Rosetta silent file (secondary structure, phi, psi, omega in degrees, C-alpha in Angstrom):
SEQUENCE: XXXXXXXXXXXXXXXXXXXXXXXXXXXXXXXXXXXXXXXXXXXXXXXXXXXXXXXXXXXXXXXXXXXXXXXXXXXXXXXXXXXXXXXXXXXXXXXXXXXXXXXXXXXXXXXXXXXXXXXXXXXXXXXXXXXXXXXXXXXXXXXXXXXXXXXXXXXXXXXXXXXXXXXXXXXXXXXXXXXXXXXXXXXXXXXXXXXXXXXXXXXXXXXXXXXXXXXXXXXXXXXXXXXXXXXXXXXXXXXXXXXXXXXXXXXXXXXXXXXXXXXXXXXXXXXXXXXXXXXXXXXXX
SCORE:     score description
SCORE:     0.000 S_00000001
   1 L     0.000  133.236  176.827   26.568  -17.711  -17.730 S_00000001
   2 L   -82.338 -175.507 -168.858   25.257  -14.571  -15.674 S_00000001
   3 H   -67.065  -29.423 -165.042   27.643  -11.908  -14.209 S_00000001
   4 H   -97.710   17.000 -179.132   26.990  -13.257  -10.696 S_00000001
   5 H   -89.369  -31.076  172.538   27.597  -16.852  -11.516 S_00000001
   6 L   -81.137   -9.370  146.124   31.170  -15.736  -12.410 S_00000001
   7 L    65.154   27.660  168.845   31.833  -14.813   -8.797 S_00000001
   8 L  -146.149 -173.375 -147.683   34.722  -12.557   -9.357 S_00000001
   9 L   -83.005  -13.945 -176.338   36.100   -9.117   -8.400 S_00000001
  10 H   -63.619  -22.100 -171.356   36.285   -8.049  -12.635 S_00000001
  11 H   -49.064  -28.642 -179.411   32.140   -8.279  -12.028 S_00000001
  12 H   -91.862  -74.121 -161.333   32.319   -4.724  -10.240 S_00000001
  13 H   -45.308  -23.362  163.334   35.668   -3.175  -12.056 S_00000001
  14 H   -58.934  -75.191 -178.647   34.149   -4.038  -15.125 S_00000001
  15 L   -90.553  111.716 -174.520   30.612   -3.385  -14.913 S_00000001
  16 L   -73.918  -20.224  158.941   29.258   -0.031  -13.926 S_00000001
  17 L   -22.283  -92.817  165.139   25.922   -1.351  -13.772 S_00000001
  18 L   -14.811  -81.272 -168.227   26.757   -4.175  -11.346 S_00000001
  19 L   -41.622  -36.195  152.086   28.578   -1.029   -9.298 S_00000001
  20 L   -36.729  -87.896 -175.451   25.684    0.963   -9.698 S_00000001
  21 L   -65.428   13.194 -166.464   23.279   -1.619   -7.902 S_00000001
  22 L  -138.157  -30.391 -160.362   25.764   -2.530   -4.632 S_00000001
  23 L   -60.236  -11.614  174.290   27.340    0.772   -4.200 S_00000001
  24 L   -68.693  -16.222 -162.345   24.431    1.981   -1.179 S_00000001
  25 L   -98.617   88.657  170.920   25.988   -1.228    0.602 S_00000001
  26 L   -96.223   11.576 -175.154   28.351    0.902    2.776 S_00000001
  27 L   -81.050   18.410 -167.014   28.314   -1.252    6.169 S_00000001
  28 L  -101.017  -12.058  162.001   30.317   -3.353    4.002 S_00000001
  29 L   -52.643  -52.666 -153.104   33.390   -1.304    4.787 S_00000001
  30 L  -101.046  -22.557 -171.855   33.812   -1.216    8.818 S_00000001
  31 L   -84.805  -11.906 -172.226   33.101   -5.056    7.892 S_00000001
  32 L   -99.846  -35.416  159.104   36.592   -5.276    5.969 S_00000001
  33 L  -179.755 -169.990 -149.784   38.383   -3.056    8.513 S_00000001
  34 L   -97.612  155.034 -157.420   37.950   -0.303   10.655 S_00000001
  35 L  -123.875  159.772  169.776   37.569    3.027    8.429 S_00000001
  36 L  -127.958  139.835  150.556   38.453    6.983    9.616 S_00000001
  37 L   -93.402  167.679  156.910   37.065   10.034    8.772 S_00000001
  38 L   -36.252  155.310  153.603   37.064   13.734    9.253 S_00000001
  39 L   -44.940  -41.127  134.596   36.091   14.959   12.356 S_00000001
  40 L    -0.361  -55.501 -169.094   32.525   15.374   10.585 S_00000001
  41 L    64.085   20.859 -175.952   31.972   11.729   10.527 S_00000001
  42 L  -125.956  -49.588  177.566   30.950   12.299    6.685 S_00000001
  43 L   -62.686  135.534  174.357   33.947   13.010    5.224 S_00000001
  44 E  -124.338  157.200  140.243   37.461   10.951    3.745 S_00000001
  45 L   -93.875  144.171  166.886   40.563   12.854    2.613 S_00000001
  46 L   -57.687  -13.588 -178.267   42.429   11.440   -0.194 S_00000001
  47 H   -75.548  -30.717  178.306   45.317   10.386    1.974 S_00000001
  48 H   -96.974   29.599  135.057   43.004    8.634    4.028 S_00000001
  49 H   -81.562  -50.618  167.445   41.292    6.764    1.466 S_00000001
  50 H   -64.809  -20.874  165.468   44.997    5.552    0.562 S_00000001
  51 L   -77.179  -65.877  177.715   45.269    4.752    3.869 S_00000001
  52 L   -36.450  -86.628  165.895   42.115    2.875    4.130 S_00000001
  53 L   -65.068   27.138  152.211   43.170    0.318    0.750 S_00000001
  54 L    45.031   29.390  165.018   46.876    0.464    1.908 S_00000001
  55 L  -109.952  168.307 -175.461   48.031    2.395   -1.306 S_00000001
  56 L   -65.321  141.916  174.093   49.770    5.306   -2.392 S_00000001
  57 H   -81.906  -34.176  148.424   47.725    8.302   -2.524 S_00000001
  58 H   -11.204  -37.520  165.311   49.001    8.988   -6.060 S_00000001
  59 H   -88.449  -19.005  156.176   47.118    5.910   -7.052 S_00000001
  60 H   -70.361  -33.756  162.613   43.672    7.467   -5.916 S_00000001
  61 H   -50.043  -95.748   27.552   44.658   10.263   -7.867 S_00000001
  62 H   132.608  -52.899  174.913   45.429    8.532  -10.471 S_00000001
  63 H   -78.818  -46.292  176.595   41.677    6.650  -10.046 S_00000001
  64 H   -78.613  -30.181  171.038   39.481    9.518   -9.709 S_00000001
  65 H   -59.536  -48.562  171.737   41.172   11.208  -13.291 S_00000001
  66 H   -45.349  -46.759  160.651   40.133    8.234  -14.650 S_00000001
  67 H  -125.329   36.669 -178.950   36.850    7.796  -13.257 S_00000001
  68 H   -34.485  -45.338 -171.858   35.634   11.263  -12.102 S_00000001
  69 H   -55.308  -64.759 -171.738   32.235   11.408  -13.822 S_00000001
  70 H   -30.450  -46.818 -166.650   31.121    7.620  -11.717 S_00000001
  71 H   -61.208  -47.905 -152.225   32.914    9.400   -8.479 S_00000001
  72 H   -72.002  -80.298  154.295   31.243   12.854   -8.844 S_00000001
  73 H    -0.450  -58.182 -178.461   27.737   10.679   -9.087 S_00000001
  74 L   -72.103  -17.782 -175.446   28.928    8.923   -5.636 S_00000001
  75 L    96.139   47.947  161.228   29.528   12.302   -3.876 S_00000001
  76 E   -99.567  162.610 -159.090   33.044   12.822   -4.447 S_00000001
  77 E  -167.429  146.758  175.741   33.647   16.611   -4.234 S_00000001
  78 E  -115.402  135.243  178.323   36.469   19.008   -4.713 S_00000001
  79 E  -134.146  141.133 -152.000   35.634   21.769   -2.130 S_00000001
  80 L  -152.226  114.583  139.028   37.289   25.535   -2.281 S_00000001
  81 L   113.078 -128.515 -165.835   36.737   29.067   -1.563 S_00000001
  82 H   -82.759  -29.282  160.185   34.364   29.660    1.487 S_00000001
  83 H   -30.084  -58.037 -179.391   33.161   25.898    1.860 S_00000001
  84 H   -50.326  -73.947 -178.584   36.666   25.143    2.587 S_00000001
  85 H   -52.854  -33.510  172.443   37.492   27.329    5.068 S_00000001
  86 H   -65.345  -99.776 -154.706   34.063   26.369    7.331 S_00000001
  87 H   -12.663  -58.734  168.762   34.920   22.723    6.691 S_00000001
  88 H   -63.765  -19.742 -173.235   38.698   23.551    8.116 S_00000001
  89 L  -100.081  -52.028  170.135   37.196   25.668   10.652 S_00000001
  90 L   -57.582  -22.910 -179.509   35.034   22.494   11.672 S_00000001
  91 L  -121.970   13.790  169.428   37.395   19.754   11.423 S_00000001
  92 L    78.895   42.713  179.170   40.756   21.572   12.913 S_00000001
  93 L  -111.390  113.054  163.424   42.420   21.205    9.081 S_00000001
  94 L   -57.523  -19.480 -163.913   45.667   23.266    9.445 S_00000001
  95 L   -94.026  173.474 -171.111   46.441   23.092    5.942 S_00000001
  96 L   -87.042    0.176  179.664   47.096   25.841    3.581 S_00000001
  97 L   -26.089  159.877  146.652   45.732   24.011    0.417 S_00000001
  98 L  -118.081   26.411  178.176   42.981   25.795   -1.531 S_00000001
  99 L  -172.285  130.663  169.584   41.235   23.136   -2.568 S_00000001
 100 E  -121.621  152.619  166.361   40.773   19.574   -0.937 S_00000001
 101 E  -108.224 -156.403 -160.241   38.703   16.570   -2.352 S_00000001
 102 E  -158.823  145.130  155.599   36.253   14.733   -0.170 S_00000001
 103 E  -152.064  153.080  178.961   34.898   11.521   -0.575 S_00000001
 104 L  -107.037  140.800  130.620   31.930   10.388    1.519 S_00000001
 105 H    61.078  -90.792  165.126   31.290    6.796    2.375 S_00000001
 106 H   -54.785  -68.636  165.921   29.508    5.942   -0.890 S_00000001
 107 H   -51.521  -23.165  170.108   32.706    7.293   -2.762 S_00000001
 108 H   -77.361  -54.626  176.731   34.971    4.916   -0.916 S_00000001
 109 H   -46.157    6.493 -169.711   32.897    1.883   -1.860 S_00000001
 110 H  -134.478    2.170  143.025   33.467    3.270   -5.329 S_00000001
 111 H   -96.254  -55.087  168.433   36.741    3.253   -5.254 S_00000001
 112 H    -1.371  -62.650 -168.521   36.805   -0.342   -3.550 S_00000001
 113 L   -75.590    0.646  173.122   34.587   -1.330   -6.278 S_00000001
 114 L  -114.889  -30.534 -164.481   37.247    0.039   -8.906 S_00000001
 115 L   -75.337  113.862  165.342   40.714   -0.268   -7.371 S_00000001
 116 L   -78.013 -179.498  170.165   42.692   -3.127   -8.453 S_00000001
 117 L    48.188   43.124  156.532   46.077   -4.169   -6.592 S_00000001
 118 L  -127.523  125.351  161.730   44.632   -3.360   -3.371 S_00000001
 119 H   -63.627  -64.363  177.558   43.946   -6.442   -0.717 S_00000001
 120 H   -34.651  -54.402  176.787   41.850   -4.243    1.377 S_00000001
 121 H   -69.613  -22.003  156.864   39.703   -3.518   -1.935 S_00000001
 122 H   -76.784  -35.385 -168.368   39.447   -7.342   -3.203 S_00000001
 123 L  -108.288   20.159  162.484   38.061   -8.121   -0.204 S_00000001
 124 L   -94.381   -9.548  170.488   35.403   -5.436   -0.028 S_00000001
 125 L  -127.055   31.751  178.051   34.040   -6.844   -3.345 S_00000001
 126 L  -115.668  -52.827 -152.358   34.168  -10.344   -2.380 S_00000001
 127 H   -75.738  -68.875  170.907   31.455   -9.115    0.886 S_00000001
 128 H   -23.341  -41.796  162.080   29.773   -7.189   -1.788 S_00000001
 129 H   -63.448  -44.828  166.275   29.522  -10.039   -4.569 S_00000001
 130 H   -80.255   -1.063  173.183   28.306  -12.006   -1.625 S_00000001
 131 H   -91.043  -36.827  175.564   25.503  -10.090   -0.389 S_00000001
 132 H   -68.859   -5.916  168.617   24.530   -9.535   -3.800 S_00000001
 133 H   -87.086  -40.922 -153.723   24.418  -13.427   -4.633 S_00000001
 134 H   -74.777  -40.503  154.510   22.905  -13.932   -1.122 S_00000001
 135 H   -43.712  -29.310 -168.912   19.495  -11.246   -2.373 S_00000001
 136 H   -96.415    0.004  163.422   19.234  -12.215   -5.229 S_00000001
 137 H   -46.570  -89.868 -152.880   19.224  -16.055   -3.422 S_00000001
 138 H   -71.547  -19.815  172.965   16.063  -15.031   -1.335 S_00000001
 139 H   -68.287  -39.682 -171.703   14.587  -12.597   -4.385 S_00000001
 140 H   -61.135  -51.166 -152.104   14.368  -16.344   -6.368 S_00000001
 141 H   -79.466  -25.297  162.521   13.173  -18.030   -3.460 S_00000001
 142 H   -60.599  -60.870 -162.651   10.403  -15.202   -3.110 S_00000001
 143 H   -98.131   11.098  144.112    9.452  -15.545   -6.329 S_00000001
 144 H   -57.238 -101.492 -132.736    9.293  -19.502   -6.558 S_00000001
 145 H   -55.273  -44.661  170.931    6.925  -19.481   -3.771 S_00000001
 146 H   -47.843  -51.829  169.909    4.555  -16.487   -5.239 S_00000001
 147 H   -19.834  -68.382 -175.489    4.596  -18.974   -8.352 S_00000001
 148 H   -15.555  -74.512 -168.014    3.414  -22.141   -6.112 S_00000001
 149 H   -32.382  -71.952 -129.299    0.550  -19.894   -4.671 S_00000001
 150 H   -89.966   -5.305  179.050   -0.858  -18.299   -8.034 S_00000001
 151 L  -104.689    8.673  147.847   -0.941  -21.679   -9.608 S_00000001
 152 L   -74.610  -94.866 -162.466   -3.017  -22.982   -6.622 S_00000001
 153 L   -85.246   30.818  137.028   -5.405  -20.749   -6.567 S_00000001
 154 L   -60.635  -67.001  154.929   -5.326  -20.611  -10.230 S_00000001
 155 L   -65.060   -6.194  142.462   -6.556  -23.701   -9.989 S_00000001
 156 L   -61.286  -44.988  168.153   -9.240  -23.185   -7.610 S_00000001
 157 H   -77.406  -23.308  161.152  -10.645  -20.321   -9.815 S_00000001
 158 H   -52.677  -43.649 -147.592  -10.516  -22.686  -12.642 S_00000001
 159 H   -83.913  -47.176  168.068  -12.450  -25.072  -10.623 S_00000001
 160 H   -38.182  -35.930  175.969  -14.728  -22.225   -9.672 S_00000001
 161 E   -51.656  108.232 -133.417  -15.923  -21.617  -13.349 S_00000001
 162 L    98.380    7.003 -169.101  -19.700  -21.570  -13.419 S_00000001
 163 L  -130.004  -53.945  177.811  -20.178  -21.353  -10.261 S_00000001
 164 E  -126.682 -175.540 -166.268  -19.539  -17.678   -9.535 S_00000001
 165 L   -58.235  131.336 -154.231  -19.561  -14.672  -11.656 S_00000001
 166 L   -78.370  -21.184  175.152  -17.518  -14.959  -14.681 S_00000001
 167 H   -52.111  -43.982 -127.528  -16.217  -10.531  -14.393 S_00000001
 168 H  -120.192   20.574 -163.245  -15.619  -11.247  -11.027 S_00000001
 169 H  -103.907  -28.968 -173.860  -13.659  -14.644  -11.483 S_00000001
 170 H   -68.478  -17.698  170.438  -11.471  -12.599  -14.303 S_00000001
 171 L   -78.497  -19.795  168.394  -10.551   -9.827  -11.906 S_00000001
 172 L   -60.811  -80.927  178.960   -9.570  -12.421   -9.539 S_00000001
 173 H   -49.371   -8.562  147.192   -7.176  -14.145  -11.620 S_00000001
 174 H   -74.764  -13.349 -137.922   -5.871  -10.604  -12.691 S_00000001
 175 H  -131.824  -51.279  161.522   -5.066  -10.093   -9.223 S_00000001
 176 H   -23.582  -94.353  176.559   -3.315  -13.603   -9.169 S_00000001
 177 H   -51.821  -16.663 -177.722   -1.287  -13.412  -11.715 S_00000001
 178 H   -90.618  -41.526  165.897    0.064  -10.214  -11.284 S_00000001
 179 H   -39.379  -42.443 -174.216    1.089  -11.076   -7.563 S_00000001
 180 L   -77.846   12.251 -146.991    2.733  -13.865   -8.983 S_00000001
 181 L  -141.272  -10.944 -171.107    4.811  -11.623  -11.314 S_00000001
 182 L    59.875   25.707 -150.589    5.714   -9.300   -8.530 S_00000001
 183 L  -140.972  175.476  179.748    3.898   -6.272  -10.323 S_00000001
 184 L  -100.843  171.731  179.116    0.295   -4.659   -9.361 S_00000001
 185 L   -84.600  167.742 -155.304   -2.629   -5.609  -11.254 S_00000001
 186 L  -125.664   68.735  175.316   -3.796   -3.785  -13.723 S_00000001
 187 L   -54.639   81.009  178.619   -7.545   -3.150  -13.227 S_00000001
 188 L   -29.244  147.752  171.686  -10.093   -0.543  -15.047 S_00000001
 189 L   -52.118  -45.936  173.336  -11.368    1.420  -12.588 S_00000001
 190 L   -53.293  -34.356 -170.667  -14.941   -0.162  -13.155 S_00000001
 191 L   -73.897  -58.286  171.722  -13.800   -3.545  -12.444 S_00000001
 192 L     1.091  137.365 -164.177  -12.479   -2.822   -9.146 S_00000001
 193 E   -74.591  177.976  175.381  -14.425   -4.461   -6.428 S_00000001
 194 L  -153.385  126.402 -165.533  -17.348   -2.392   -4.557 S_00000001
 195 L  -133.888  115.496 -164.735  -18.557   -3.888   -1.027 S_00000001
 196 H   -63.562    7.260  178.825  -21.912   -2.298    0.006 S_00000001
 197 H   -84.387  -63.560  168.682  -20.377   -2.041    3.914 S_00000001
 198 H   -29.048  -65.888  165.139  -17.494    0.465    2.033 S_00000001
 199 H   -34.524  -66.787  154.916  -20.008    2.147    0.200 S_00000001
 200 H    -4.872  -75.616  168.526  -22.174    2.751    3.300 S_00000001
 201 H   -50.223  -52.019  179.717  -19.240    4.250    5.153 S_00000001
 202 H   -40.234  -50.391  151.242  -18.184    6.149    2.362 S_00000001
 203 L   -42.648    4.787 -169.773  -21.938    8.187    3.084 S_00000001
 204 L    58.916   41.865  135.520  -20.818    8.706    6.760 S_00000001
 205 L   -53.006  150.862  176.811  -22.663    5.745    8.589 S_00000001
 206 L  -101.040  170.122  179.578  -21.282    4.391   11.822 S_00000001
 207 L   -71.264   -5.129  176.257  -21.076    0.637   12.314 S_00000001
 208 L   -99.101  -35.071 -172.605  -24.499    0.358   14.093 S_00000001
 209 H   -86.338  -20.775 -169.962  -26.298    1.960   11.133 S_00000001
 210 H   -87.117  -22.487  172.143  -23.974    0.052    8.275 S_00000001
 211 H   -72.215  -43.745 -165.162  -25.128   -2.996   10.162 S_00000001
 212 H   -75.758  -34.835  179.068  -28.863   -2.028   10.263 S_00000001
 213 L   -87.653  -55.832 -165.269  -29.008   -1.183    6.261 S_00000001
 214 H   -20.531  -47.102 -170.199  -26.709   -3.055    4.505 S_00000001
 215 H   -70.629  -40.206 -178.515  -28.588   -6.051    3.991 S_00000001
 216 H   -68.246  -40.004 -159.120  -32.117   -4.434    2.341 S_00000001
 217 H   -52.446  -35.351 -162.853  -29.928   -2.125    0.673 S_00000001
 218 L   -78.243    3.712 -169.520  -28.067   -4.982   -1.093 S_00000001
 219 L  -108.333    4.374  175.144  -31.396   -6.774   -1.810 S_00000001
 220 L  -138.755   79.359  103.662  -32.787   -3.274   -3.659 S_00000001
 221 L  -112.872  -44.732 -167.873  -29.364   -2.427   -5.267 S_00000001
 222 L   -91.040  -12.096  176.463  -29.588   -6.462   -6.991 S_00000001
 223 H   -74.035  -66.102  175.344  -33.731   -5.934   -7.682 S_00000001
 224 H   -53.712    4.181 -170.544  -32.850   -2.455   -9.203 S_00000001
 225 H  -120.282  -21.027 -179.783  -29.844   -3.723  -11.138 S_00000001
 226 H  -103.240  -12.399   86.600  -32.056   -6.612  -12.558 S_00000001
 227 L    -1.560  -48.797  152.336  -34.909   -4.343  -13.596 S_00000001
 228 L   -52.071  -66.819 -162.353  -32.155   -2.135  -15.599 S_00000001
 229 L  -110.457   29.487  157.003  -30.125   -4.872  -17.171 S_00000001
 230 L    68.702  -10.677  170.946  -32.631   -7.657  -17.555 S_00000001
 231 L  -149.093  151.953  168.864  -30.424  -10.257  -15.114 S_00000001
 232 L   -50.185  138.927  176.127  -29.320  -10.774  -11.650 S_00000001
 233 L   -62.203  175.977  157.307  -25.697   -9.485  -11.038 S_00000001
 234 L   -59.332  155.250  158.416  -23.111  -11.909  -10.599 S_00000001
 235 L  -108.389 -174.372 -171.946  -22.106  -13.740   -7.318 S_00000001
 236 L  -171.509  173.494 -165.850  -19.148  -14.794   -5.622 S_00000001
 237 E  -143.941  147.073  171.596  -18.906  -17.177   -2.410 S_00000001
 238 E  -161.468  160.424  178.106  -16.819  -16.070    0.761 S_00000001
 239 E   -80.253  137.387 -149.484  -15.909  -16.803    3.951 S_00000001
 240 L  -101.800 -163.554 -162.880  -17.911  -15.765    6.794 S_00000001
 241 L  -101.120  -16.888 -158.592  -16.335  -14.470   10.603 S_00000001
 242 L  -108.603   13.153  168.447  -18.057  -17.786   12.103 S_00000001
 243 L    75.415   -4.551  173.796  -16.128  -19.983    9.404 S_00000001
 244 L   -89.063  167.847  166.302  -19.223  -21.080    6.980 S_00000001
 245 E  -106.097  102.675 -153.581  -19.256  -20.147    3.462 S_00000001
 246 E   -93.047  154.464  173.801  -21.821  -17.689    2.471 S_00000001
 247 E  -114.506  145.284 -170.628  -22.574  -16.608   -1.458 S_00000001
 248 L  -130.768 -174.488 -167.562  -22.662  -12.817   -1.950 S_00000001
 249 L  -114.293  119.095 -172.275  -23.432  -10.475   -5.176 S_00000001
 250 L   -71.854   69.644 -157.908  -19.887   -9.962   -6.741 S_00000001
 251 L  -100.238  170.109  178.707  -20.648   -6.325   -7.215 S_00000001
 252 E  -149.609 -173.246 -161.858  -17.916   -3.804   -8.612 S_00000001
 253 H   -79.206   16.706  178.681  -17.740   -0.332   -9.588 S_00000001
 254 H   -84.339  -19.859  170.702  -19.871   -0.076  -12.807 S_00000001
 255 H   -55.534    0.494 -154.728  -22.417   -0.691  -10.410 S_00000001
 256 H   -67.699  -48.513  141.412  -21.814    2.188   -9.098 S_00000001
 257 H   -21.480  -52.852 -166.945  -25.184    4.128  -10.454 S_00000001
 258 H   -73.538  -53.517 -156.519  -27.358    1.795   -9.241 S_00000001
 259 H   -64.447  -36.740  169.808  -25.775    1.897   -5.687 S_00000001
 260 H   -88.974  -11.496  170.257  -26.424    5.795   -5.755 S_00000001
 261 H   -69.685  -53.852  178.580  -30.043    5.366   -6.946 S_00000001
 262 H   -79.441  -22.726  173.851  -31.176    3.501   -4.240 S_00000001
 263 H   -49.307  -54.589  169.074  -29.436    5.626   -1.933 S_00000001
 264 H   -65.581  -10.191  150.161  -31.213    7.982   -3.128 S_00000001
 265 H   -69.306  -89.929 -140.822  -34.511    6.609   -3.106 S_00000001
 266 H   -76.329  -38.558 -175.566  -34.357    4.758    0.086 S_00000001
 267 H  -146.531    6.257 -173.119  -32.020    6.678    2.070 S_00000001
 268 L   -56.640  -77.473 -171.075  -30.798    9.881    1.236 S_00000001
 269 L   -47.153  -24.402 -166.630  -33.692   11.733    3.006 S_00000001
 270 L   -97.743  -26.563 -175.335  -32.709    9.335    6.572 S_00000001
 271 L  -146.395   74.848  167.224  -28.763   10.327    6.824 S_00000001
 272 L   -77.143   36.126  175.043  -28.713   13.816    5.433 S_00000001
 273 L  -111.100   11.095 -173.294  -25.010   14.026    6.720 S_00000001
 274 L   -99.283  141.851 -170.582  -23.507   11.955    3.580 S_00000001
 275 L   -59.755  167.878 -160.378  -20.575   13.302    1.644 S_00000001
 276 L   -59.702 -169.666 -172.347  -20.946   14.390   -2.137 S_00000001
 277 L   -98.507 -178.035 -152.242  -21.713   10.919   -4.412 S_00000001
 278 E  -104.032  171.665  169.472  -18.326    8.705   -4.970 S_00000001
 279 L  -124.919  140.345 -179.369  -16.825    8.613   -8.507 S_00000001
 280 L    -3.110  -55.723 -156.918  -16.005    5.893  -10.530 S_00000001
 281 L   -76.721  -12.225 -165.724  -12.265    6.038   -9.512 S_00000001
 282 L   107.234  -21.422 -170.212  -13.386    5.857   -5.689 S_00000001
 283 L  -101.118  161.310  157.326  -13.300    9.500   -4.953 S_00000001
 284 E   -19.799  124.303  141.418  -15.877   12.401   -4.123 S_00000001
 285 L  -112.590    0.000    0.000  -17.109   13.653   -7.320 S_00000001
């Protein structure tokens, strides 16, 4: 059985983890009752943390020796010396102590999430068990549907096999699967796709001139790439702006030579304002 299946308040006082992943959820306080601070509007005193969970302050004492290190970690703070005195100078505090604690916020949900034999403290980690059942509800329900998806158009790229380029069917279904996984995909730099409009730009052309070349260039970037390596690149079919389905050259970035070769034949000499040549990785080299 997991911890959040067991649905009870030992799941925080227990587990430091568990405490660990919920403790940022500090609206959950003002939602249990109404809470006071310092004048600050940052700040708890321990009596008013004992106030707050309707216990003895003696027993927050008593809770931070116990769990100081967790506390310190949350932004509990012993403050002294010149610290004090602004803090007392800011928030009207009369007393003569030389040392006050602090707790922020964060540190009261961390005692909440520790103090037994508090009502006030049971029922801040009953809203807390339930938001964390209710995320991790819609984190499942996220990642059922990315499932659905990648095994749909899994099967479409399946169906695709032999039909368009086999490099450019495996980066797809890299790209799949890793969506469906929640993680990014994990792509050589070469493989990466390369779209001769991108390229273009990348050389400083405006949209009237990336319009004017684009097409010879891509028909002398696949002559020159089949002249070199003895075959036609790969293809890849896509959807056009006017809704047909057009086939295209599935080019990526080992192509990336060839793509500067004809520039440099063909067009170098016509738009002597383009940037250094691109590098594998995408950037200037």
């Amino acid at each position: 059985m997991s911890i959040l299946a067991e649905n009870t308040e030992q799941v925080l006082t227990e587990s430091r983890t568990m405490r660990a992943a919920t403790v940022e959820r500090t609206d959950v306080l003002t939602k249990v009752k109404a809470l006071a601070l310092l004048p600050d509007g940052v700040h708890a005193t321990t009596e008013l943390v004992a106030g707050f969970y309707e216990v003895g302050t003696e027993t927050i004492k008593s809770l931070v020796k116990d769990h100081r290190a967790e506390l310190v970690e949350n932004g509990y703070r012993v403050l002294s010396g010149q610290e004090l005195r602004s803090l007392k100078d800011l928030c009207g505090i009369e007393s003569q102590s030389r040392a006050l604690a602090l707790f922020t916020r964060r540190t009261i949900l961390n005692v909440g999430q520790l103090l037994t034999g508090s009502d006030v403290a049971h029922r801040v980690r009953e809203y807390l068990l339930n938001v964390e059942a209710s995320a991790t509800t819609v984190a499942r329900t996220e990642a059922v549907d990315r499932a659905e998806l990648a095994a749909l158009q899994m099967r479409v790229l399946a169906a695709a096999g032999g039909i368009v380029d086999a490099k450019w069917l495996e980066l797809k279904a890299r790209h799949v699967a890793a969506r469906a996984l929640g993680e990014e995909p994990e792509v050589a730099p070469e493989g990466r796709p390369l779209y001769v409009p991108d390229f273009l730009r990348g050389k400083g052309l405006k949209k009237a001139d990336i319009l004017s070349v684009q097409s010879w260039f891509g028909r002398r970037a696949a002559a020159l790439y089949e002249a070199e390596h003895g075959e036609r690149p790969g293809t890849r079919t896509e959807d056009t702006a006017r809704g047909s389905v057009r086939e295209t050259v599935a080019w990526t970035y080992a192509a990336l030579p060839v793509f500067e070769e004809v520039w440099d034949r063909y067009y170098a000499a016509q738009f002597p304002q383009a940037p250094a040549q691109l590098s594998i990785t995408g950037g200037a080299a």
